[in-house]
Structures are given as C-alpha cells and as structure tokens.
Amino acid sequence: MAAILEASDLHKAFRISTTPHEVLRGVNVTVEQGQFVALVAPSGEGKSTLLHVLSGLDSADSGRVVIDGQDVTAMDEEQRTVFRRAHIGFVFQFFNLVPNLTAAENVALPFRIAGQRSDFDRVSELMGRLGLHGLQGHRPDEISGGEQQRIAIARALVTRPSIVMADEPTGNLDFNTGNEVLELVRSFVEEGQTVIMATHSARAAARADRVLVLKGGEIVDDISAKGASSVTELVTRLQEHGL
C-alpha cells in the first residue's frame, strides 16, 4: 500500500535557559494509507512534539515531512495553514470545541474556517454514525465529555482529510468512554481513514495497527499490533519500555 506520510531525519530542540534540549533526534516515520499508528511515550518524551511536527503545526529544526506527496517542511506558515485545512483533521485531549456554537456548528466549523459552504448532509451523516442525533442544537456545556469527544472526531473527519492526528484523545475520558471512542476511531480506519495517535496509554495503543515507541528523542521500537498474539502480549511488550 502507498505511503501517505514520510518523515525523515527529524530533529527538534527546545532551549531550557541557555541549554538546548533535543526532543527529536533523527526520527524517521513512514505511514501507509489507511493505517492506524500509535506514537507511545511517557509524558515529556516528545510524542506530542512529533505529532505536531508531522502535522505541520510546528516545524522541525531539520528533516523533511511529506504528506500526500507534498513537502510540508518546504512550506511557509501560511501555506502550511492552508494545507492543514485541506488534508489534516485534529482531535485533542480537551476537545477544543467552541463553547457558543452548537454541536452541529462545531462539526461544520472546518468548512467555515476554510471559507467554504457547509455540507450539512455530511455533518448529519457523521453525527448519526457517532450516535449524536438529537444533540445537533446542544452546546458543549450541555453534553457529556464522551459526547464532546465524538463531536471533535466528527469535526476532524467532516472534510474527509488525508490523515487524522489525535493527541491523547482518551486522556480526559473514563475507561469505558475511552474504549468507546477508540472503537469509533477503529471503525473509520477499517474504511480506509489514516490515523496517527499520540498516547501514553499502552492499552489505548493496543487498538492501533502499529505502535511506535519514542524514547530519548528516537523511535526505539516499531511493533505490529496485528503480529501480537493478543492485546495482553502487546501491552506487556510496551510495559517493558516503562509505559
């Protein structure tokens, strides 16, 4: 299957006082179309930084990121913004819904931001699939955390992006609700949607097709979830990395 994302030799450092702290040290990642990839690391090990660099939300100090055949690292900030709107959907831990918009308006927001006419048939379709019918007119403070995250997932998918980037999407949910959200993500992957998820949870990562373990700014393990004989075996292997 063709690669939808290719990243090579990514380096990224932050300055703490006068000392640079290298968060990414020559990271290489290739993701195929329709793959569900989990980036796993303990807190502070750079998984969110890597996700942001891969998506063009942040820039690497050096290296290259190509998405859908386009070199994101060669773009300026305005070009990256336009590219993200067209090719990437985002799901975050804290939902990032607009509080004064209804659920349906939040799902349709990417159309408005891109200056396009909202496709309310697409909005209605996604909300129905995600069990959100009847909540179209509700605002975020009127619904549960799990429902808010489902709205965020619908918003990420509404423009049919090349890749969905999910940063700790279950981190603010209870165990059962988190599992429901991951099952929904999995259902869209089965239909061909590419997803890259950053998480510190071994059990969340076990839902992916492939798990990349990031430690010390480098990918130290690349695990095929389908190659594991059980979820327990995969979780055990991740726990060997201190996760």
PDB file of C-alpha atoms in Angstrom:
ATOM      1  CA  MET A   1       0.000   0.000   0.000  1.00  0.00           C
ATOM      2  CA  ALA A   2       1.223   3.552  -0.786  1.00  0.00           C
ATOM      3  CA  ALA A   3       2.727   5.773   1.896  1.00  0.00           C
ATOM      4  CA  ILE A   4       0.535   8.744   2.853  1.00  0.00           C
ATOM      5  CA  LEU A   5       3.223  10.233   5.128  1.00  0.00           C
ATOM      6  CA  GLU A   6       7.019  10.036   5.026  1.00  0.00           C
ATOM      7  CA  ALA A   7       9.211  11.817   7.559  1.00  0.00           C
ATOM      8  CA  SER A   8      12.995  11.627   7.501  1.00  0.00           C
ATOM      9  CA  ASP A   9      15.759  12.643   9.916  1.00  0.00           C
ATOM     10  CA  LEU A  10      13.621  14.946  12.058  1.00  0.00           C
ATOM     11  CA  HIS A  11      15.469  16.985  14.681  1.00  0.00           C
ATOM     12  CA  LYS A  12      13.849  19.387  17.127  1.00  0.00           C
ATOM     13  CA  ALA A  13      15.332  21.108  20.190  1.00  0.00           C
ATOM     14  CA  PHE A  14      13.926  23.492  22.795  1.00  0.00           C
ATOM     15  CA  ARG A  15      16.051  25.841  24.845  1.00  0.00           C
ATOM     16  CA  ILE A  16      15.753  25.484  28.599  1.00  0.00           C
ATOM     17  CA  SER A  17      17.616  28.530  29.906  1.00  0.00           C
ATOM     18  CA  THR A  18      20.729  28.522  27.701  1.00  0.00           C
ATOM     19  CA  THR A  19      20.936  24.748  27.225  1.00  0.00           C
ATOM     20  CA  PRO A  20      19.206  23.195  24.191  1.00  0.00           C
ATOM     21  CA  HIS A  21      17.120  20.119  24.979  1.00  0.00           C
ATOM     22  CA  GLU A  22      16.842  17.875  21.907  1.00  0.00           C
ATOM     23  CA  VAL A  23      13.350  16.363  21.829  1.00  0.00           C
ATOM     24  CA  LEU A  24      13.604  14.687  18.422  1.00  0.00           C
ATOM     25  CA  ARG A  25      16.869  13.098  17.326  1.00  0.00           C
ATOM     26  CA  GLY A  26      16.800  11.901  13.737  1.00  0.00           C
ATOM     27  CA  VAL A  27      13.288  10.447  13.753  1.00  0.00           C
ATOM     28  CA  ASN A  28      12.147   8.555  10.644  1.00  0.00           C
ATOM     29  CA  VAL A  29       8.485   7.605  10.160  1.00  0.00           C
ATOM     30  CA  THR A  30       6.560   6.161   7.219  1.00  0.00           C
ATOM     31  CA  VAL A  31       2.783   5.674   7.448  1.00  0.00           C
ATOM     32  CA  GLU A  32       0.723   3.830   4.855  1.00  0.00           C
ATOM     33  CA  GLN A  33      -2.697   4.873   3.612  1.00  0.00           C
ATOM     34  CA  GLY A  34      -5.415   3.507   5.902  1.00  0.00           C
ATOM     35  CA  GLN A  35      -3.058   2.651   8.793  1.00  0.00           C
ATOM     36  CA  PHE A  36      -3.803   3.359  12.463  1.00  0.00           C
ATOM     37  CA  VAL A  37      -0.456   4.250  14.054  1.00  0.00           C
ATOM     38  CA  ALA A  38       0.068   4.967  17.748  1.00  0.00           C
ATOM     39  CA  LEU A  39       3.001   7.084  18.945  1.00  0.00           C
ATOM     40  CA  VAL A  40       3.685   5.955  22.501  1.00  0.00           C
ATOM     41  CA  ALA A  41       5.974   7.516  25.097  1.00  0.00           C
ATOM     42  CA  PRO A  42       5.898   8.565  28.733  1.00  0.00           C
ATOM     43  CA  SER A  43       4.922  12.181  29.377  1.00  0.00           C
ATOM     44  CA  GLY A  44       7.639  14.629  28.352  1.00  0.00           C
ATOM     45  CA  GLU A  45       9.332  12.284  25.857  1.00  0.00           C
ATOM     46  CA  GLY A  46       8.271  14.210  22.757  1.00  0.00           C
ATOM     47  CA  LYS A  47       5.278  12.320  21.337  1.00  0.00           C
ATOM     48  CA  SER A  48       3.113  15.447  21.090  1.00  0.00           C
ATOM     49  CA  THR A  49       6.030  17.388  19.607  1.00  0.00           C
ATOM     50  CA  LEU A  50       6.485  14.679  16.978  1.00  0.00           C
ATOM     51  CA  LEU A  51       2.757  14.679  16.204  1.00  0.00           C
ATOM     52  CA  HIS A  52       2.793  18.471  15.817  1.00  0.00           C
ATOM     53  CA  VAL A  53       5.846  18.362  13.534  1.00  0.00           C
ATOM     54  CA  LEU A  54       4.298  15.604  11.403  1.00  0.00           C
ATOM     55  CA  SER A  55       1.097  17.620  11.025  1.00  0.00           C
ATOM     56  CA  GLY A  56       2.769  20.954  10.287  1.00  0.00           C
ATOM     57  CA  LEU A  57       1.504  22.580  13.496  1.00  0.00           C
ATOM     58  CA  ASP A  58       5.163  23.020  14.418  1.00  0.00           C
ATOM     59  CA  SER A  59       8.346  22.982  12.355  1.00  0.00           C
ATOM     60  CA  ALA A  60      11.405  20.780  12.836  1.00  0.00           C
ATOM     61  CA  ASP A  61      14.892  22.276  13.112  1.00  0.00           C
ATOM     62  CA  SER A  62      15.895  19.936  10.297  1.00  0.00           C
ATOM     63  CA  GLY A  63      14.489  16.997   8.367  1.00  0.00           C
ATOM     64  CA  ARG A  64      11.606  16.527   5.963  1.00  0.00           C
ATOM     65  CA  VAL A  65       7.905  15.681   6.168  1.00  0.00           C
ATOM     66  CA  VAL A  66       5.969  14.704   3.028  1.00  0.00           C
ATOM     67  CA  ILE A  67       2.190  14.201   3.226  1.00  0.00           C
ATOM     68  CA  ASP A  68       0.153  13.059   0.253  1.00  0.00           C
ATOM     69  CA  GLY A  69       3.123  13.827  -1.988  1.00  0.00           C
ATOM     70  CA  GLN A  70       3.596  17.387  -0.732  1.00  0.00           C
ATOM     71  CA  ASP A  71       6.667  18.560   1.195  1.00  0.00           C
ATOM     72  CA  VAL A  72       5.215  20.233   4.291  1.00  0.00           C
ATOM     73  CA  THR A  73       8.639  21.315   5.548  1.00  0.00           C
ATOM     74  CA  ALA A  74       9.203  23.383   2.385  1.00  0.00           C
ATOM     75  CA  MET A  75       6.057  25.458   3.033  1.00  0.00           C
ATOM     76  CA  ASP A  76       5.865  28.781   4.842  1.00  0.00           C
ATOM     77  CA  GLU A  77       3.413  29.215   7.736  1.00  0.00           C
ATOM     78  CA  GLU A  78       0.550  30.451   5.568  1.00  0.00           C
ATOM     79  CA  GLN A  79       0.993  27.579   3.115  1.00  0.00           C
ATOM     80  CA  ARG A  80       1.072  25.051   5.964  1.00  0.00           C
ATOM     81  CA  THR A  81      -2.145  26.504   7.391  1.00  0.00           C
ATOM     82  CA  VAL A  82      -3.945  26.134   4.070  1.00  0.00           C
ATOM     83  CA  PHE A  83      -2.533  22.621   3.664  1.00  0.00           C
ATOM     84  CA  ARG A  84      -3.680  21.534   7.132  1.00  0.00           C
ATOM     85  CA  ARG A  85      -7.222  22.727   6.459  1.00  0.00           C
ATOM     86  CA  ALA A  86      -7.411  20.596   3.330  1.00  0.00           C
ATOM     87  CA  HIS A  87      -5.515  17.476   4.390  1.00  0.00           C
ATOM     88  CA  ILE A  88      -5.441  17.037   8.188  1.00  0.00           C
ATOM     89  CA  GLY A  89      -8.090  16.603  10.863  1.00  0.00           C
ATOM     90  CA  PHE A  90      -7.260  17.089  14.546  1.00  0.00           C
ATOM     91  CA  VAL A  91      -8.603  15.516  17.744  1.00  0.00           C
ATOM     92  CA  PHE A  92      -7.238  16.764  21.076  1.00  0.00           C
ATOM     93  CA  GLN A  93      -7.456  15.609  24.683  1.00  0.00           C
ATOM     94  CA  PHE A  94      -9.559  18.576  25.805  1.00  0.00           C
ATOM     95  CA  PHE A  95     -11.920  18.555  22.790  1.00  0.00           C
ATOM     96  CA  ASN A  96     -11.310  22.248  21.862  1.00  0.00           C
ATOM     97  CA  LEU A  97     -14.953  22.840  20.969  1.00  0.00           C
ATOM     98  CA  VAL A  98     -16.214  26.411  20.557  1.00  0.00           C
ATOM     99  CA  PRO A  99     -18.493  26.953  23.587  1.00  0.00           C
ATOM    100  CA  ASN A 100     -21.009  29.311  21.957  1.00  0.00           C
ATOM    101  CA  LEU A 101     -21.559  27.057  18.914  1.00  0.00           C
ATOM    102  CA  THR A 102     -23.971  24.123  18.796  1.00  0.00           C
ATOM    103  CA  ALA A 103     -22.753  20.572  18.281  1.00  0.00           C
ATOM    104  CA  ALA A 104     -23.665  20.679  14.576  1.00  0.00           C
ATOM    105  CA  GLU A 105     -21.994  24.070  14.154  1.00  0.00           C
ATOM    106  CA  ASN A 106     -18.826  22.740  15.814  1.00  0.00           C
ATOM    107  CA  VAL A 107     -18.749  19.776  13.429  1.00  0.00           C
ATOM    108  CA  ALA A 108     -19.225  22.122  10.451  1.00  0.00           C
ATOM    109  CA  LEU A 109     -16.585  24.582  11.681  1.00  0.00           C
ATOM    110  CA  PRO A 110     -13.779  23.403   9.307  1.00  0.00           C
ATOM    111  CA  PHE A 111     -15.942  24.413   6.334  1.00  0.00           C
ATOM    112  CA  ARG A 112     -16.441  27.903   7.783  1.00  0.00           C
ATOM    113  CA  ILE A 113     -12.746  28.331   8.575  1.00  0.00           C
ATOM    114  CA  ALA A 114     -11.836  27.338   5.004  1.00  0.00           C
ATOM    115  CA  GLY A 115     -14.368  29.808   3.614  1.00  0.00           C
ATOM    116  CA  GLN A 116     -16.479  27.010   2.146  1.00  0.00           C
ATOM    117  CA  ARG A 117     -20.195  26.363   2.210  1.00  0.00           C
ATOM    118  CA  SER A 118     -21.043  23.904   4.988  1.00  0.00           C
ATOM    119  CA  ASP A 119     -22.002  20.411   3.839  1.00  0.00           C
ATOM    120  CA  PHE A 120     -24.787  19.707   6.329  1.00  0.00           C
ATOM    121  CA  ASP A 121     -25.576  16.347   4.729  1.00  0.00           C
ATOM    122  CA  ARG A 122     -22.025  15.280   5.631  1.00  0.00           C
ATOM    123  CA  VAL A 123     -22.420  16.774   9.133  1.00  0.00           C
ATOM    124  CA  SER A 124     -25.679  14.906   9.660  1.00  0.00           C
ATOM    125  CA  GLU A 125     -24.204  11.649   8.351  1.00  0.00           C
ATOM    126  CA  LEU A 126     -21.240  11.769  10.729  1.00  0.00           C
ATOM    127  CA  MET A 127     -23.303  12.796  13.742  1.00  0.00           C
ATOM    128  CA  GLY A 128     -25.656   9.898  13.055  1.00  0.00           C
ATOM    129  CA  ARG A 129     -22.807   7.400  12.781  1.00  0.00           C
ATOM    130  CA  LEU A 130     -21.287   8.669  16.013  1.00  0.00           C
ATOM    131  CA  GLY A 131     -24.543   8.421  17.952  1.00  0.00           C
ATOM    132  CA  LEU A 132     -25.059  12.187  18.167  1.00  0.00           C
ATOM    133  CA  HIS A 133     -28.521  12.570  16.578  1.00  0.00           C
ATOM    134  CA  GLY A 134     -30.706  14.680  18.842  1.00  0.00           C
ATOM    135  CA  LEU A 135     -27.716  16.710  20.050  1.00  0.00           C
ATOM    136  CA  GLN A 136     -27.308  18.939  16.977  1.00  0.00           C
ATOM    137  CA  GLY A 137     -28.648  22.010  18.782  1.00  0.00           C
ATOM    138  CA  HIS A 138     -26.889  21.413  22.106  1.00  0.00           C
ATOM    139  CA  ARG A 139     -23.873  23.421  23.171  1.00  0.00           C
ATOM    140  CA  PRO A 140     -20.734  21.741  24.612  1.00  0.00           C
ATOM    141  CA  ASP A 141     -21.603  22.524  28.251  1.00  0.00           C
ATOM    142  CA  GLU A 142     -24.919  20.699  27.837  1.00  0.00           C
ATOM    143  CA  ILE A 143     -23.452  17.309  26.911  1.00  0.00           C
ATOM    144  CA  SER A 144     -21.064  14.733  28.390  1.00  0.00           C
ATOM    145  CA  GLY A 145     -17.314  14.512  27.884  1.00  0.00           C
ATOM    146  CA  GLY A 146     -17.670  11.407  25.737  1.00  0.00           C
ATOM    147  CA  GLU A 147     -20.223  13.168  23.525  1.00  0.00           C
ATOM    148  CA  GLN A 148     -17.937  16.189  23.238  1.00  0.00           C
ATOM    149  CA  GLN A 149     -15.102  13.956  22.053  1.00  0.00           C
ATOM    150  CA  ARG A 150     -17.403  12.336  19.494  1.00  0.00           C
ATOM    151  CA  ILE A 151     -18.226  15.805  18.195  1.00  0.00           C
ATOM    152  CA  ALA A 152     -14.489  16.526  17.973  1.00  0.00           C
ATOM    153  CA  ILE A 153     -13.990  13.302  15.990  1.00  0.00           C
ATOM    154  CA  ALA A 154     -16.834  14.237  13.624  1.00  0.00           C
ATOM    155  CA  ARG A 155     -15.273  17.690  13.165  1.00  0.00           C
ATOM    156  CA  ALA A 156     -11.905  16.081  12.345  1.00  0.00           C
ATOM    157  CA  LEU A 157     -13.478  13.794   9.735  1.00  0.00           C
ATOM    158  CA  VAL A 158     -16.013  16.144   8.140  1.00  0.00           C
ATOM    159  CA  THR A 159     -13.763  17.381   5.294  1.00  0.00           C
ATOM    160  CA  ARG A 160     -12.500  13.845   4.514  1.00  0.00           C
ATOM    161  CA  PRO A 161      -8.855  14.601   5.446  1.00  0.00           C
ATOM    162  CA  SER A 162      -5.858  12.596   4.273  1.00  0.00           C
ATOM    163  CA  ILE A 163      -4.837  11.988   7.914  1.00  0.00           C
ATOM    164  CA  VAL A 164      -6.431  12.432  11.336  1.00  0.00           C
ATOM    165  CA  MET A 165      -3.943  13.425  14.040  1.00  0.00           C
ATOM    166  CA  ALA A 166      -5.175  12.550  17.546  1.00  0.00           C
ATOM    167  CA  ASP A 167      -3.286  13.849  20.601  1.00  0.00           C
ATOM    168  CA  GLU A 168      -4.257  11.861  23.740  1.00  0.00           C
ATOM    169  CA  PRO A 169      -7.893  11.570  22.537  1.00  0.00           C
ATOM    170  CA  THR A 170      -8.923   9.408  25.519  1.00  0.00           C
ATOM    171  CA  GLY A 171      -6.795  11.168  28.144  1.00  0.00           C
ATOM    172  CA  ASN A 172      -9.714  13.162  29.556  1.00  0.00           C
ATOM    173  CA  LEU A 173     -12.240  10.318  29.492  1.00  0.00           C
ATOM    174  CA  ASP A 174     -13.071   7.460  31.842  1.00  0.00           C
ATOM    175  CA  PHE A 175     -12.031   3.912  30.897  1.00  0.00           C
ATOM    176  CA  ASN A 176     -15.314   2.776  29.327  1.00  0.00           C
ATOM    177  CA  THR A 177     -15.921   6.023  27.430  1.00  0.00           C
ATOM    178  CA  GLY A 178     -12.326   5.985  26.200  1.00  0.00           C
ATOM    179  CA  ASN A 179     -12.823   2.466  24.831  1.00  0.00           C
ATOM    180  CA  GLU A 180     -15.984   3.578  23.021  1.00  0.00           C
ATOM    181  CA  VAL A 181     -14.088   6.463  21.397  1.00  0.00           C
ATOM    182  CA  LEU A 182     -11.270   4.145  20.278  1.00  0.00           C
ATOM    183  CA  GLU A 183     -13.786   1.706  18.796  1.00  0.00           C
ATOM    184  CA  LEU A 184     -15.292   4.565  16.784  1.00  0.00           C
ATOM    185  CA  VAL A 185     -11.855   5.610  15.535  1.00  0.00           C
ATOM    186  CA  ARG A 186     -11.141   1.986  14.639  1.00  0.00           C
ATOM    187  CA  SER A 187     -14.357   1.773  12.581  1.00  0.00           C
ATOM    188  CA  PHE A 188     -13.263   4.672  10.372  1.00  0.00           C
ATOM    189  CA  VAL A 189      -9.800   3.144   9.948  1.00  0.00           C
ATOM    190  CA  GLU A 190     -11.453  -0.038   8.680  1.00  0.00           C
ATOM    191  CA  GLU A 191     -12.998   2.109   5.942  1.00  0.00           C
ATOM    192  CA  GLY A 192      -9.600   3.491   4.875  1.00  0.00           C
ATOM    193  CA  GLN A 193      -9.059   6.530   7.106  1.00  0.00           C
ATOM    194  CA  THR A 194      -5.436   7.078   8.179  1.00  0.00           C
ATOM    195  CA  VAL A 195      -4.983   7.934  11.884  1.00  0.00           C
ATOM    196  CA  ILE A 196      -1.869   8.832  13.866  1.00  0.00           C
ATOM    197  CA  MET A 197      -2.481   8.936  17.624  1.00  0.00           C
ATOM    198  CA  ALA A 198      -0.138  10.119  20.373  1.00  0.00           C
ATOM    199  CA  THR A 199      -0.776   8.430  23.723  1.00  0.00           C
ATOM    200  CA  HIS A 200       0.978   7.389  26.926  1.00  0.00           C
ATOM    201  CA  SER A 201      -1.508   4.534  27.407  1.00  0.00           C
ATOM    202  CA  ALA A 202      -0.371   1.062  26.396  1.00  0.00           C
ATOM    203  CA  ARG A 203      -3.960  -0.179  26.303  1.00  0.00           C
ATOM    204  CA  ALA A 204      -5.052   2.672  24.015  1.00  0.00           C
ATOM    205  CA  ALA A 205      -2.079   1.978  21.750  1.00  0.00           C
ATOM    206  CA  ALA A 206      -3.083  -1.687  21.562  1.00  0.00           C
ATOM    207  CA  ARG A 207      -6.073  -0.657  19.413  1.00  0.00           C
ATOM    208  CA  ALA A 208      -3.735   0.542  16.633  1.00  0.00           C
ATOM    209  CA  ASP A 209      -2.313  -1.444  13.708  1.00  0.00           C
ATOM    210  CA  ARG A 210       1.190  -0.346  14.553  1.00  0.00           C
ATOM    211  CA  VAL A 211       2.879   1.134  17.613  1.00  0.00           C
ATOM    212  CA  LEU A 212       5.957   3.368  17.515  1.00  0.00           C
ATOM    213  CA  VAL A 213       7.736   3.730  20.856  1.00  0.00           C
ATOM    214  CA  LEU A 214       9.547   7.054  21.332  1.00  0.00           C
ATOM    215  CA  LYS A 215      12.245   7.376  23.998  1.00  0.00           C
ATOM    216  CA  GLY A 216      15.123   9.801  24.262  1.00  0.00           C
ATOM    217  CA  GLY A 217      14.007  11.550  21.106  1.00  0.00           C
ATOM    218  CA  GLU A 218      14.258   8.397  18.960  1.00  0.00           C
ATOM    219  CA  ILE A 219      11.973   5.612  17.766  1.00  0.00           C
ATOM    220  CA  VAL A 220      13.218   2.637  19.784  1.00  0.00           C
ATOM    221  CA  ASP A 221      10.595   0.077  18.788  1.00  0.00           C
ATOM    222  CA  ASP A 222       8.166  -0.443  15.906  1.00  0.00           C
ATOM    223  CA  ILE A 223       5.535  -3.017  16.851  1.00  0.00           C
ATOM    224  CA  SER A 224       2.910  -4.508  14.584  1.00  0.00           C
ATOM    225  CA  ALA A 225      -0.205  -4.921  16.700  1.00  0.00           C
ATOM    226  CA  LYS A 226      -1.523  -7.481  14.236  1.00  0.00           C
ATOM    227  CA  GLY A 227       1.626  -9.525  14.803  1.00  0.00           C
ATOM    228  CA  ALA A 228       0.944  -9.851  18.519  1.00  0.00           C
ATOM    229  CA  SER A 229      -0.956 -12.969  19.525  1.00  0.00           C
ATOM    230  CA  SER A 230      -3.058 -10.956  21.986  1.00  0.00           C
ATOM    231  CA  VAL A 231      -3.610  -7.467  23.340  1.00  0.00           C
ATOM    232  CA  THR A 232      -2.056  -8.651  26.602  1.00  0.00           C
ATOM    233  CA  GLU A 233       1.160  -9.616  24.779  1.00  0.00           C
ATOM    234  CA  LEU A 234       1.339  -6.191  23.132  1.00  0.00           C
ATOM    235  CA  VAL A 235       0.705  -4.365  26.409  1.00  0.00           C
ATOM    236  CA  THR A 236       3.386  -6.488  28.098  1.00  0.00           C
ATOM    237  CA  ARG A 237       5.911  -5.534  25.422  1.00  0.00           C
ATOM    238  CA  LEU A 238       5.069  -1.856  25.818  1.00  0.00           C
ATOM    239  CA  GLN A 239       5.391  -2.132  29.596  1.00  0.00           C
ATOM    240  CA  GLU A 240       8.931  -3.395  29.061  1.00  0.00           C
ATOM    241  CA  HIS A 241       9.664   0.096  27.787  1.00  0.00           C
ATOM    242  CA  GLY A 242       8.379   1.584  31.041  1.00  0.00           C
ATOM    243  CA  LEU A 243       4.938   2.510  29.690  1.00  0.00           C
TER     244      LEU A 243
END
